[in-house]
């Protein structure tokens, strides 16, 4: 079988999505799930961006045992040294060097001639070769680079010691035929091409990232770079789950496969969405909430008669199991444990007790607790952030002819419970004003989103907020059957994360990726 290697860059290019800023613990949590998913390579970050980024890459490098861990580097010795430092302790380290090669980038960004680009990249690869046996080189904006020059750059990279040459369509400009042709040409024209792996890295600006990645595979790419849920700069990157499922479902056409554990896809998608605070659109291929929903009568009729009429992938393939056991307020520990096993969670006794207490609490408020509710409860606190502030009580007064007001009681670490009242334009605004007054924190609400976890009037509501302060931002989540309480919890969660982030800032200067 022809194997396609999966290079996951959720923690690097994915983290470059506007508004996303993962802390070290969150990065490790995602990396461990990517390891379970079975990705071959994990790009953990850009160590030269800041000491915090370097530390986060190092934490991933030490935690993950079954995937190559990669650090991104410009073609500069300081960056290469930062990657060396960050990858200490990695079982299987690799450096990813890049330098732009297209005429637009050479002229306007780098102000370098073709010769200077070749010399700079070669010097960087040769320097890195002293410390790394695995080196990936990316001619940035390869898609818009003259094909002859791209062949020259690739030949140089192979001579200098690269083991993978990655072809990025940095701005998502290529069409599948054009992008495929680059791979065909490199395979035909570059001496020594058989010594290295060719890789494709696509962006989705014109909605063609997955199609371009598949075209690359058809023309000889052995590795695909992408992210979970397709997150990333601007319109995002190739979605790994889309490539994996296209190869799986259309094996008769592509004759190639990944070695991903496809049953981990749904869980990985949920985790990335939660920790990045980026909701997955309902109609997103493979992992969207509607990907397996059949609405029209004709489709439902077809499905009942024979699933293959309208379903080309079964939800079970990506690990979406609907367990038959229905839980409610009379369900006991045993049934709850069985449900968790059904849903694929392994919890130790302490975690089980904690989850069971939360479940009982929810079952008192809801008639039936759905699988989605249970997943949301279990994944609510995926990463333990020290709680400087903890919500104790919330009271809101609203009538549509007067100014809404809120009273909030918060347990402040080391100071005990404090109470504060405030008014606002709406109930949520009043709550947030009360929290601001109580904590004295000057923050800006950069984003607020609300989503229902399951169906029905008593559904759990999940609120995401992003708070900003002096250029540092943090996202928070809150879960409750009451959306006002979920809103308060999300805000307080984001505040706690912001305080944690202030201690070890990972301020990434996007301009430094030049
Ligand atoms: O899109 C791009 O060109 C990149 C490079 C750093 C590989 O992300
Ligand atoms: Zn990219």
Coordinates of C-alpha atoms and ligand atoms in Angstrom, one line a residue:
X1 CA 0.0 0.0 0.0
X2 CA 1.2 3.5 -0.8
X3 CA 1.4 5.4 2.5
X4 CA 0.8 9.1 2.7
X5 CA 2.6 10.7 5.7
X6 CA 0.6 13.2 7.7
X7 CA 2.4 16.3 9.0
X8 CA 0.1 18.1 11.4
X9 CA 0.6 21.8 11.9
X10 CA -2.4 22.6 14.1
X11 CA 0.0 23.8 16.8
X12 CA 1.9 26.1 14.4
X13 CA 0.0 27.2 11.3
X14 CA -3.3 26.4 13.0
X15 CA -2.3 28.5 16.0
X16 CA -1.7 31.4 13.6
X17 CA -5.5 31.6 13.1
X18 CA -6.6 35.1 14.2
X19 CA -7.5 35.2 17.9
X20 CA -6.0 31.8 18.7
X21 CA -3.3 31.6 21.4
X22 CA -2.8 28.2 23.0
X23 CA -0.9 27.9 26.2
X24 CA 1.7 25.2 26.9
X25 CA -0.7 22.9 28.7
X26 CA -3.2 23.2 25.8
X27 CA -0.6 22.5 23.2
X28 CA 0.5 19.3 25.1
X29 CA -3.1 18.2 25.4
X30 CA -3.7 18.6 21.7
X31 CA -0.3 17.0 20.8
X32 CA -1.1 13.9 22.9
X33 CA -4.5 13.6 21.1
X34 CA -2.7 14.0 17.8
X35 CA -0.4 11.1 18.9
X36 CA -3.5 9.0 19.5
X37 CA -4.9 9.9 16.1
X38 CA -1.6 8.6 14.7
X39 CA -0.3 11.5 12.8
X40 CA 3.3 10.9 11.7
X41 CA 4.7 14.4 12.3
X42 CA 3.7 17.2 14.6
X43 CA 4.9 20.8 14.0
X44 CA 4.7 22.1 17.6
X45 CA 5.5 25.8 17.0
X46 CA 8.0 28.4 16.1
X47 CA 10.6 28.5 18.9
X48 CA 12.3 31.7 17.9
X49 CA 9.1 33.7 18.2
X50 CA 9.4 34.0 22.0
X51 CA 10.8 32.1 25.0
X52 CA 7.2 31.0 25.8
X53 CA 6.9 29.5 22.3
X54 CA 10.2 27.7 22.8
X55 CA 9.1 26.3 26.2
X56 CA 5.8 25.1 24.7
X57 CA 7.6 23.3 21.8
X58 CA 9.9 21.7 24.4
X59 CA 7.0 20.5 26.5
X60 CA 5.4 18.9 23.5
X61 CA 8.8 17.4 22.5
X62 CA 9.1 15.8 25.9
X63 CA 5.5 14.6 26.1
X64 CA 5.1 12.9 22.7
X65 CA 6.8 9.6 22.1
X66 CA 5.3 8.3 18.9
X67 CA 5.5 11.1 16.4
X68 CA 8.3 13.2 14.9
X69 CA 8.3 16.6 16.6
X70 CA 9.1 19.5 14.4
X71 CA 10.1 23.1 15.1
X72 CA 9.8 25.9 12.5
X73 CA 12.7 28.1 11.7
X74 CA 13.6 30.9 9.3
X75 CA 16.8 30.4 7.4
X76 CA 18.9 32.0 10.2
X77 CA 21.3 30.6 12.7
X78 CA 19.5 32.1 15.7
X79 CA 16.3 30.4 14.7
X80 CA 18.0 27.1 14.1
X81 CA 19.6 27.4 17.6
X82 CA 16.2 28.1 19.1
X83 CA 14.8 24.9 17.5
X84 CA 17.8 22.9 18.8
X85 CA 17.1 24.1 22.3
X86 CA 13.3 23.5 22.0
X87 CA 13.7 20.0 20.7
X88 CA 15.9 18.8 23.5
X89 CA 14.4 15.6 24.9
X90 CA 12.5 14.8 21.7
X91 CA 12.6 11.1 20.6
X92 CA 12.5 12.0 16.9
X93 CA 13.3 15.7 16.3
X94 CA 13.1 17.5 12.9
X95 CA 13.7 21.1 11.9
X96 CA 11.5 22.8 9.3
X97 CA 13.4 25.6 7.6
X98 CA 11.8 28.0 5.2
X99 CA 12.7 30.9 2.9
X100 CA 10.5 32.6 0.3
X101 CA 11.3 32.0 -3.3
X102 CA 8.6 33.6 -5.4
X103 CA 9.4 36.8 -7.4
X104 CA 6.9 38.8 -5.3
X105 CA 8.5 37.8 -2.0
X106 CA 12.1 38.1 -3.3
X107 CA 11.5 41.6 -4.6
X108 CA 9.2 43.1 -2.0
X109 CA 9.8 41.2 1.2
X110 CA 13.3 39.8 1.2
X111 CA 14.9 42.2 -1.3
X112 CA 17.1 39.3 -2.4
X113 CA 18.2 38.1 -5.8
X114 CA 17.7 34.4 -6.8
X115 CA 21.4 33.8 -6.1
X116 CA 21.1 35.3 -2.6
X117 CA 18.0 33.2 -1.9
X118 CA 19.9 30.0 -3.0
X119 CA 22.9 30.9 -0.9
X120 CA 21.0 31.9 2.2
X121 CA 18.8 28.7 2.2
X122 CA 21.8 26.5 1.4
X123 CA 23.8 28.0 4.3
X124 CA 20.9 27.4 6.7
X125 CA 20.4 23.8 5.6
X126 CA 24.1 23.1 5.9
X127 CA 24.2 24.7 9.4
X128 CA 21.2 22.7 10.6
X129 CA 22.6 19.5 9.2
X130 CA 25.2 19.5 11.9
X131 CA 22.5 19.0 14.5
X132 CA 19.6 17.4 12.8
X133 CA 19.4 14.2 10.7
X134 CA 15.8 15.2 9.6
X135 CA 15.4 18.5 7.8
X136 CA 12.4 19.7 5.9
X137 CA 12.9 22.7 3.7
X138 CA 10.0 24.9 2.4
X139 CA 10.4 27.4 -0.5
X140 CA 7.7 29.7 0.8
X141 CA 5.2 30.8 -1.8
X142 CA 6.4 27.9 -4.0
X143 CA 3.1 28.1 -5.9
X144 CA 3.9 31.5 -7.4
X145 CA 7.6 30.7 -7.9
X146 CA 9.0 30.2 -11.4
X147 CA 9.0 26.5 -12.0
X148 CA 12.6 26.4 -13.3
X149 CA 13.8 28.3 -10.2
X150 CA 11.8 26.0 -7.9
X151 CA 13.6 23.0 -9.5
X152 CA 16.9 24.7 -8.9
X153 CA 16.0 25.4 -5.2
X154 CA 14.8 21.8 -4.7
X155 CA 18.0 20.4 -6.2
X156 CA 20.1 22.7 -3.9
X157 CA 18.0 21.6 -0.8
X158 CA 18.6 17.9 -1.6
X159 CA 22.4 18.5 -2.1
X160 CA 22.6 20.5 1.1
X161 CA 21.0 17.7 3.1
X162 CA 17.2 18.2 3.3
X163 CA 15.2 15.0 3.8
X164 CA 11.8 16.5 2.9
X165 CA 11.1 19.3 0.5
X166 CA 7.7 20.9 1.2
X167 CA 5.9 22.8 -1.5
X168 CA 3.7 25.5 0.1
X169 CA 0.9 27.2 -1.7
X170 CA 1.3 30.0 0.9
X171 CA -1.5 32.2 -0.4
X172 CA -4.0 29.5 -1.6
X173 CA -3.7 30.7 -5.2
X174 CA -3.1 27.4 -7.1
X175 CA -5.6 25.3 -9.0
X176 CA -5.4 21.5 -8.6
X177 CA -4.1 21.0 -12.2
X178 CA -1.4 23.7 -11.7
X179 CA -0.4 22.5 -8.3
X180 CA -0.2 18.8 -9.4
X181 CA 1.9 19.9 -12.3
X182 CA 4.6 21.3 -9.9
X183 CA 5.0 17.9 -8.3
X184 CA 5.1 16.1 -11.7
X185 CA 7.8 18.5 -12.9
X186 CA 9.9 18.2 -9.8
X187 CA 9.7 14.4 -10.0
X188 CA 10.7 14.5 -13.7
X189 CA 13.4 17.2 -13.7
X190 CA 15.2 17.3 -10.3
X191 CA 18.3 15.1 -10.0
X192 CA 18.2 13.1 -6.8
X193 CA 14.5 13.7 -6.1
X194 CA 14.1 10.0 -5.2
X195 CA 16.3 10.6 -2.2
X196 CA 13.8 12.8 -0.4
X197 CA 10.1 13.0 0.3
X198 CA 8.0 15.6 -1.4
X199 CA 5.3 17.3 0.7
X200 CA 2.4 19.6 0.0
X201 CA 1.3 22.5 2.2
X202 CA -1.9 24.2 1.0
X203 CA -3.9 27.2 2.1
X204 CA -7.7 27.5 1.5
X205 CA -8.1 31.1 0.3
X206 CA -10.0 29.9 -2.8
X207 CA -11.5 26.9 -1.1
X208 CA -9.1 24.5 -2.9
X209 CA -6.7 23.4 -0.2
X210 CA -8.0 19.8 0.0
X211 CA -8.3 19.4 -3.8
X212 CA -4.8 20.8 -4.2
X213 CA -3.4 18.4 -1.6
X214 CA -5.1 15.5 -3.4
X215 CA -3.7 16.6 -6.7
X216 CA -0.2 16.7 -5.2
X217 CA -0.7 13.1 -4.0
X218 CA -1.8 12.1 -7.5
X219 CA 1.5 13.6 -8.8
X220 CA 3.9 12.1 -6.4
X221 CA 3.6 13.9 -3.0
X222 CA 4.3 11.5 -0.1
X223 CA 3.4 13.9 2.7
X224 CA 0.5 16.2 3.3
X225 CA 0.6 19.1 5.7
X226 CA -2.5 20.3 7.3
X227 CA -4.5 21.0 10.4
X228 CA -7.4 19.6 12.3
X229 CA -10.7 21.3 11.3
X230 CA -8.6 23.1 8.6
X231 CA -7.8 26.0 11.0
X232 CA -4.9 28.3 10.1
X233 CA -3.8 31.6 8.7
X234 CA -6.6 33.6 7.0
X235 CA -9.0 31.0 5.4
X236 CA -7.0 28.1 6.9
X237 CA -5.0 25.1 5.8
X238 CA -5.8 21.7 4.3
X239 CA -8.1 19.9 6.7
X240 CA -6.3 16.6 7.6
X241 CA -9.6 14.8 8.3
X242 CA -10.7 15.6 4.7
X243 CA -7.6 14.2 3.1
X244 CA -7.6 11.1 5.3
X245 CA -11.3 10.4 4.5
X246 CA -10.9 11.1 0.8
X247 CA -8.1 8.6 0.6
X248 CA -10.1 6.1 2.7
X249 CA -13.4 6.5 0.9
X250 CA -11.9 6.7 -2.6
X251 CA -9.1 4.2 -2.2
X252 CA -10.2 2.7 -5.5
X253 CA -9.2 6.0 -7.1
X254 CA -6.1 7.2 -5.1
X255 CA -4.6 3.8 -4.2
X256 CA -3.0 5.4 -1.2
X257 CA -3.8 5.7 2.5
X258 CA -2.7 7.4 5.7
X259 CA -2.1 5.3 8.8
X260 CA -4.3 7.5 10.9
X261 CA -6.6 5.9 13.5
X262 CA -9.7 7.4 11.9
X263 CA -11.9 6.6 14.9
X264 CA -10.0 9.4 16.8
X265 CA -11.0 12.1 14.3
X266 CA -14.3 13.2 15.9
X267 CA -12.6 13.5 19.3
X268 CA -9.6 15.3 18.0
X269 CA -11.8 17.8 16.1
X270 CA -13.8 18.5 19.3
X271 CA -10.7 19.0 21.4
X272 CA -9.1 21.4 18.9
X273 CA -12.3 23.4 18.6
X274 CA -12.7 23.7 22.3
X275 CA -9.1 24.6 23.1
X276 CA -8.7 27.1 20.2
X277 CA -12.2 28.5 20.8
X278 CA -12.9 28.1 17.0
X279 CA -16.3 26.5 16.5
X280 CA -16.6 24.0 13.6
X281 CA -19.2 25.2 11.0
X282 CA -22.2 22.9 10.9
X283 CA -21.7 22.1 7.2
X284 CA -17.9 21.4 7.5
X285 CA -17.0 18.2 5.7
X286 CA -16.4 15.2 7.9
X287 CA -16.6 16.9 11.3
X288 CA -19.4 19.4 11.0
X289 CA -22.5 18.7 13.1
X290 CA -24.6 18.2 9.9
X291 CA -22.1 16.0 8.1
X292 CA -24.2 13.0 8.8
X293 CA -27.6 14.6 9.2
X294 CA -30.3 13.8 6.6
X295 CA -33.1 16.4 6.5
X296 CA -35.2 16.0 3.4
X297 CA -37.9 13.4 3.3
X298 CA -36.5 11.8 0.1
X299 CA -33.1 11.4 1.7
X300 CA -34.5 10.0 5.0
X301 CA -36.6 7.5 3.0
X302 CA -33.5 6.4 1.1
X303 CA -31.5 6.1 4.3
X304 CA -34.1 4.0 5.9
X305 CA -34.2 1.6 2.9
X306 CA -30.4 1.4 2.4
X307 CA -27.8 3.7 4.0
X308 CA -25.5 3.8 1.0
X309 CA -28.1 5.7 -1.0
X310 CA -27.1 8.9 0.8
X311 CA -24.2 8.1 3.1
X312 CA -20.7 7.5 1.7
X313 CA -19.0 7.5 5.1
X314 CA -20.5 6.1 8.2
X315 CA -20.3 8.3 11.4
X316 CA -18.7 5.3 13.2
X317 CA -15.7 5.6 10.9
X318 CA -14.6 8.8 12.5
X319 CA -15.6 7.6 16.0
X320 CA -19.0 9.1 16.3
X321 CA -20.8 6.4 18.4
X322 CA -24.3 6.9 19.6
X323 CA -24.6 4.7 22.6
X324 CA -28.0 3.2 23.2
X325 CA -27.9 3.7 27.0
X326 CA -30.1 6.7 28.0
X327 CA -29.2 8.4 31.2
X328 CA -31.3 10.5 33.5
X329 CA -31.6 11.5 37.1
X330 CA -32.2 8.0 38.3
X331 CA -29.1 6.6 36.6
X332 CA -26.5 5.3 39.0
X333 CA -22.7 5.1 38.9
X334 CA -22.7 1.8 37.2
X335 CA -24.7 3.0 34.2
X336 CA -22.7 6.2 34.1
X337 CA -19.4 4.2 34.0
X338 CA -20.8 2.0 31.2
X339 CA -21.8 5.1 29.2
X340 CA -18.3 6.5 29.5
X341 CA -16.8 3.2 28.3
X342 CA -19.3 3.3 25.4
X343 CA -18.2 6.8 24.5
X344 CA -14.5 5.8 24.7
X345 CA -13.5 7.6 27.9
X346 CA -11.1 6.0 30.4
X347 CA -11.3 7.7 33.8
X348 CA -9.5 6.9 37.0
X349 CA -11.6 6.6 40.2
X350 CA -11.1 10.2 41.2
X351 CA -12.0 11.6 37.8
X352 CA -15.0 9.3 37.6
X353 CA -16.3 10.6 41.0
X354 CA -15.9 14.2 39.9
X355 CA -17.6 13.5 36.5
X356 CA -20.4 11.6 38.2
X357 CA -21.1 14.5 40.6
X358 CA -21.3 16.9 37.7
X359 CA -23.6 14.4 35.8
X360 CA -25.9 14.2 38.9
X361 CA -26.0 18.0 39.1
X362 CA -27.0 18.2 35.4
X363 CA -29.5 15.4 35.6
X364 CA -31.3 17.4 38.3
X365 CA -31.8 20.2 35.8
X366 CA -32.4 18.1 32.6
X367 CA -34.8 15.2 31.9
X368 CA -32.5 13.3 29.7
X369 CA -28.7 13.7 29.6
X370 CA -27.5 13.1 26.0
X371 CA -24.1 11.8 24.8
X372 CA -23.2 15.3 23.7
X373 CA -24.0 16.6 27.2
X374 CA -21.7 14.0 28.8
X375 CA -18.9 14.7 26.3
X376 CA -19.3 18.4 27.1
X377 CA -19.1 17.8 30.9
X378 CA -16.1 15.6 30.6
X379 CA -14.3 18.0 28.3
X380 CA -15.3 21.2 30.1
X381 CA -12.0 21.4 32.1
X382 CA -9.6 19.8 29.7
X383 CA -6.7 21.9 31.1
X384 CA -6.4 22.9 34.7
X385 CA -5.9 26.6 35.0
X386 CA -5.3 27.9 38.5
X387 CA -8.5 29.5 39.7
X388 CA -7.7 33.0 40.9
X389 CA -11.4 33.7 40.6
X390 CA -14.2 31.2 41.1
X391 CA -17.9 31.9 40.5
X392 CA -20.0 31.4 43.7
X393 CA -23.3 33.1 43.0
X394 CA -25.0 35.0 40.2
X395 CA -28.3 36.9 40.3
X396 CA -29.6 38.9 37.3
X397 CA -32.6 41.3 37.2
X398 CA -34.0 41.9 33.8
X399 CA -37.2 43.5 32.5
X400 CA -37.5 45.0 29.1
X401 CA -38.4 48.5 30.4
X402 CA -35.5 49.1 32.8
X403 CA -31.8 48.8 32.9
X404 CA -30.6 45.2 33.5
X405 CA -28.5 44.6 36.6
X406 CA -26.4 41.7 38.0
X407 CA -25.1 40.8 41.4
X408 CA -22.1 38.5 41.4
X409 CA -20.3 36.7 44.2
X410 CA -16.8 35.5 43.3
X411 CA -14.3 33.6 45.5
X412 CA -11.0 35.5 45.1
X413 CA -7.9 33.4 45.8
X414 CA -6.4 34.4 49.2
X415 CA -9.2 37.0 49.8
X416 CA -12.4 35.0 50.2
X417 CA -15.8 35.7 48.7
X418 CA -16.5 39.2 47.4
X419 CA -19.8 40.5 46.0
X420 CA -20.4 43.2 43.4
X421 CA -23.5 44.7 41.7
X422 CA -23.5 46.4 38.3
X423 CA -25.7 47.5 35.5
X424 CA -25.3 47.1 31.7
X425 CA -26.9 47.4 28.3
X426 CA -28.1 43.8 28.6
X427 CA -27.9 41.0 31.1
X428 CA -24.5 39.7 29.9
X429 CA -23.1 43.2 29.8
X430 CA -24.3 43.7 33.4
X431 CA -22.6 40.5 34.5
X432 CA -19.4 41.4 32.8
X433 CA -19.4 44.9 34.3
X434 CA -19.9 43.4 37.7
X435 CA -17.0 41.0 37.2
X436 CA -14.7 43.8 35.9
X437 CA -15.6 46.0 39.0
X438 CA -15.0 43.1 41.4
X439 CA -11.7 42.0 39.9
X440 CA -10.3 45.4 38.9
X441 CA -9.0 43.9 35.7
X442 CA -9.0 46.1 32.6
X443 CA -9.9 43.7 29.8
X444 CA -11.5 44.0 26.4
X445 CA -14.1 41.5 25.2
X446 CA -12.7 40.5 21.9
X447 CA -15.1 37.7 21.0
X448 CA -18.3 36.1 22.4
X449 CA -20.0 33.1 21.0
X450 CA -22.7 30.8 22.3
X451 CA -23.7 27.4 21.2
X452 CA -26.2 24.8 22.3
X453 CA -24.6 21.4 23.1
X454 CA -27.7 19.3 22.6
X455 CA -31.3 19.9 21.5
X456 CA -34.3 20.9 23.5
X457 CA -35.3 23.8 25.8
X458 CA -33.2 22.4 28.6
X459 CA -30.1 21.9 26.5
X460 CA -26.7 22.8 27.9
X461 CA -25.4 26.1 26.6
X462 CA -21.7 26.5 25.9
X463 CA -20.2 30.0 25.8
X464 CA -16.8 31.0 24.4
X465 CA -15.2 34.3 25.1
X466 CA -11.9 35.9 24.1
X467 CA -10.5 38.6 26.5
X468 CA -7.6 40.8 25.5
X469 CA -5.3 42.9 27.7
X470 CA -2.2 44.8 26.5
X471 CA -1.8 42.7 23.4
X472 CA -2.2 39.3 25.2
X473 CA -5.4 37.4 24.7
X474 CA -7.0 34.4 26.3
X475 CA -10.1 32.4 25.5
X476 CA -12.4 30.9 28.1
X477 CA -15.3 28.5 28.1
X478 CA -18.4 28.1 30.3
X479 CA -21.0 25.4 30.4
X480 CA -24.4 25.5 32.0
X481 CA -28.1 24.9 31.3
X482 CA -28.5 28.7 31.8
X483 CA -26.7 30.8 29.2
X484 CA -26.2 33.7 31.6
X485 CA -24.4 31.5 34.0
X486 CA -22.4 29.9 31.1
X487 CA -21.5 33.5 30.1
X488 CA -20.2 34.4 33.6
X489 CA -18.2 31.1 33.8
X490 CA -16.6 31.7 30.4
X491 CA -15.6 35.2 31.3
X492 CA -14.1 34.1 34.6
X493 CA -12.3 31.2 32.9
X494 CA -10.8 33.6 30.4
X495 CA -9.7 35.9 33.2
X496 CA -7.9 33.0 35.0
X497 CA -6.2 32.1 31.8
X498 CA -5.2 35.7 31.1
X499 CA -3.6 35.9 34.5
X500 CA -1.7 32.6 33.9
X501 CA -0.6 33.9 30.5
X502 CA 0.7 37.1 32.0
X503 CA 3.1 35.0 34.0
X504 CA 4.7 33.5 31.0
X505 CA 3.6 35.5 27.9
X506 CA 3.8 33.8 24.5
X507 CA 3.4 37.0 22.6
X508 CA 3.8 36.1 19.0
X509 CA 4.9 38.8 16.7
X510 CA 3.3 37.8 13.4
X511 CA 5.6 40.0 11.5
X512 CA 8.5 37.9 12.7
X513 CA 7.4 35.1 10.3
X514 CA 9.2 36.9 7.5
Ligands
LIG1 O1 2.2 28.7 4.2 C1 3.5 28.7 4.3 O2 4.2 29.0 3.3 C2 4.0 28.2 5.5 C3 5.5 28.0 5.5 C4 6.2 28.4 6.8 C5 5.7 26.5 5.2 O3 3.3 28.0 6.5
LIG2 ZN1 1.2 27.8 5.9

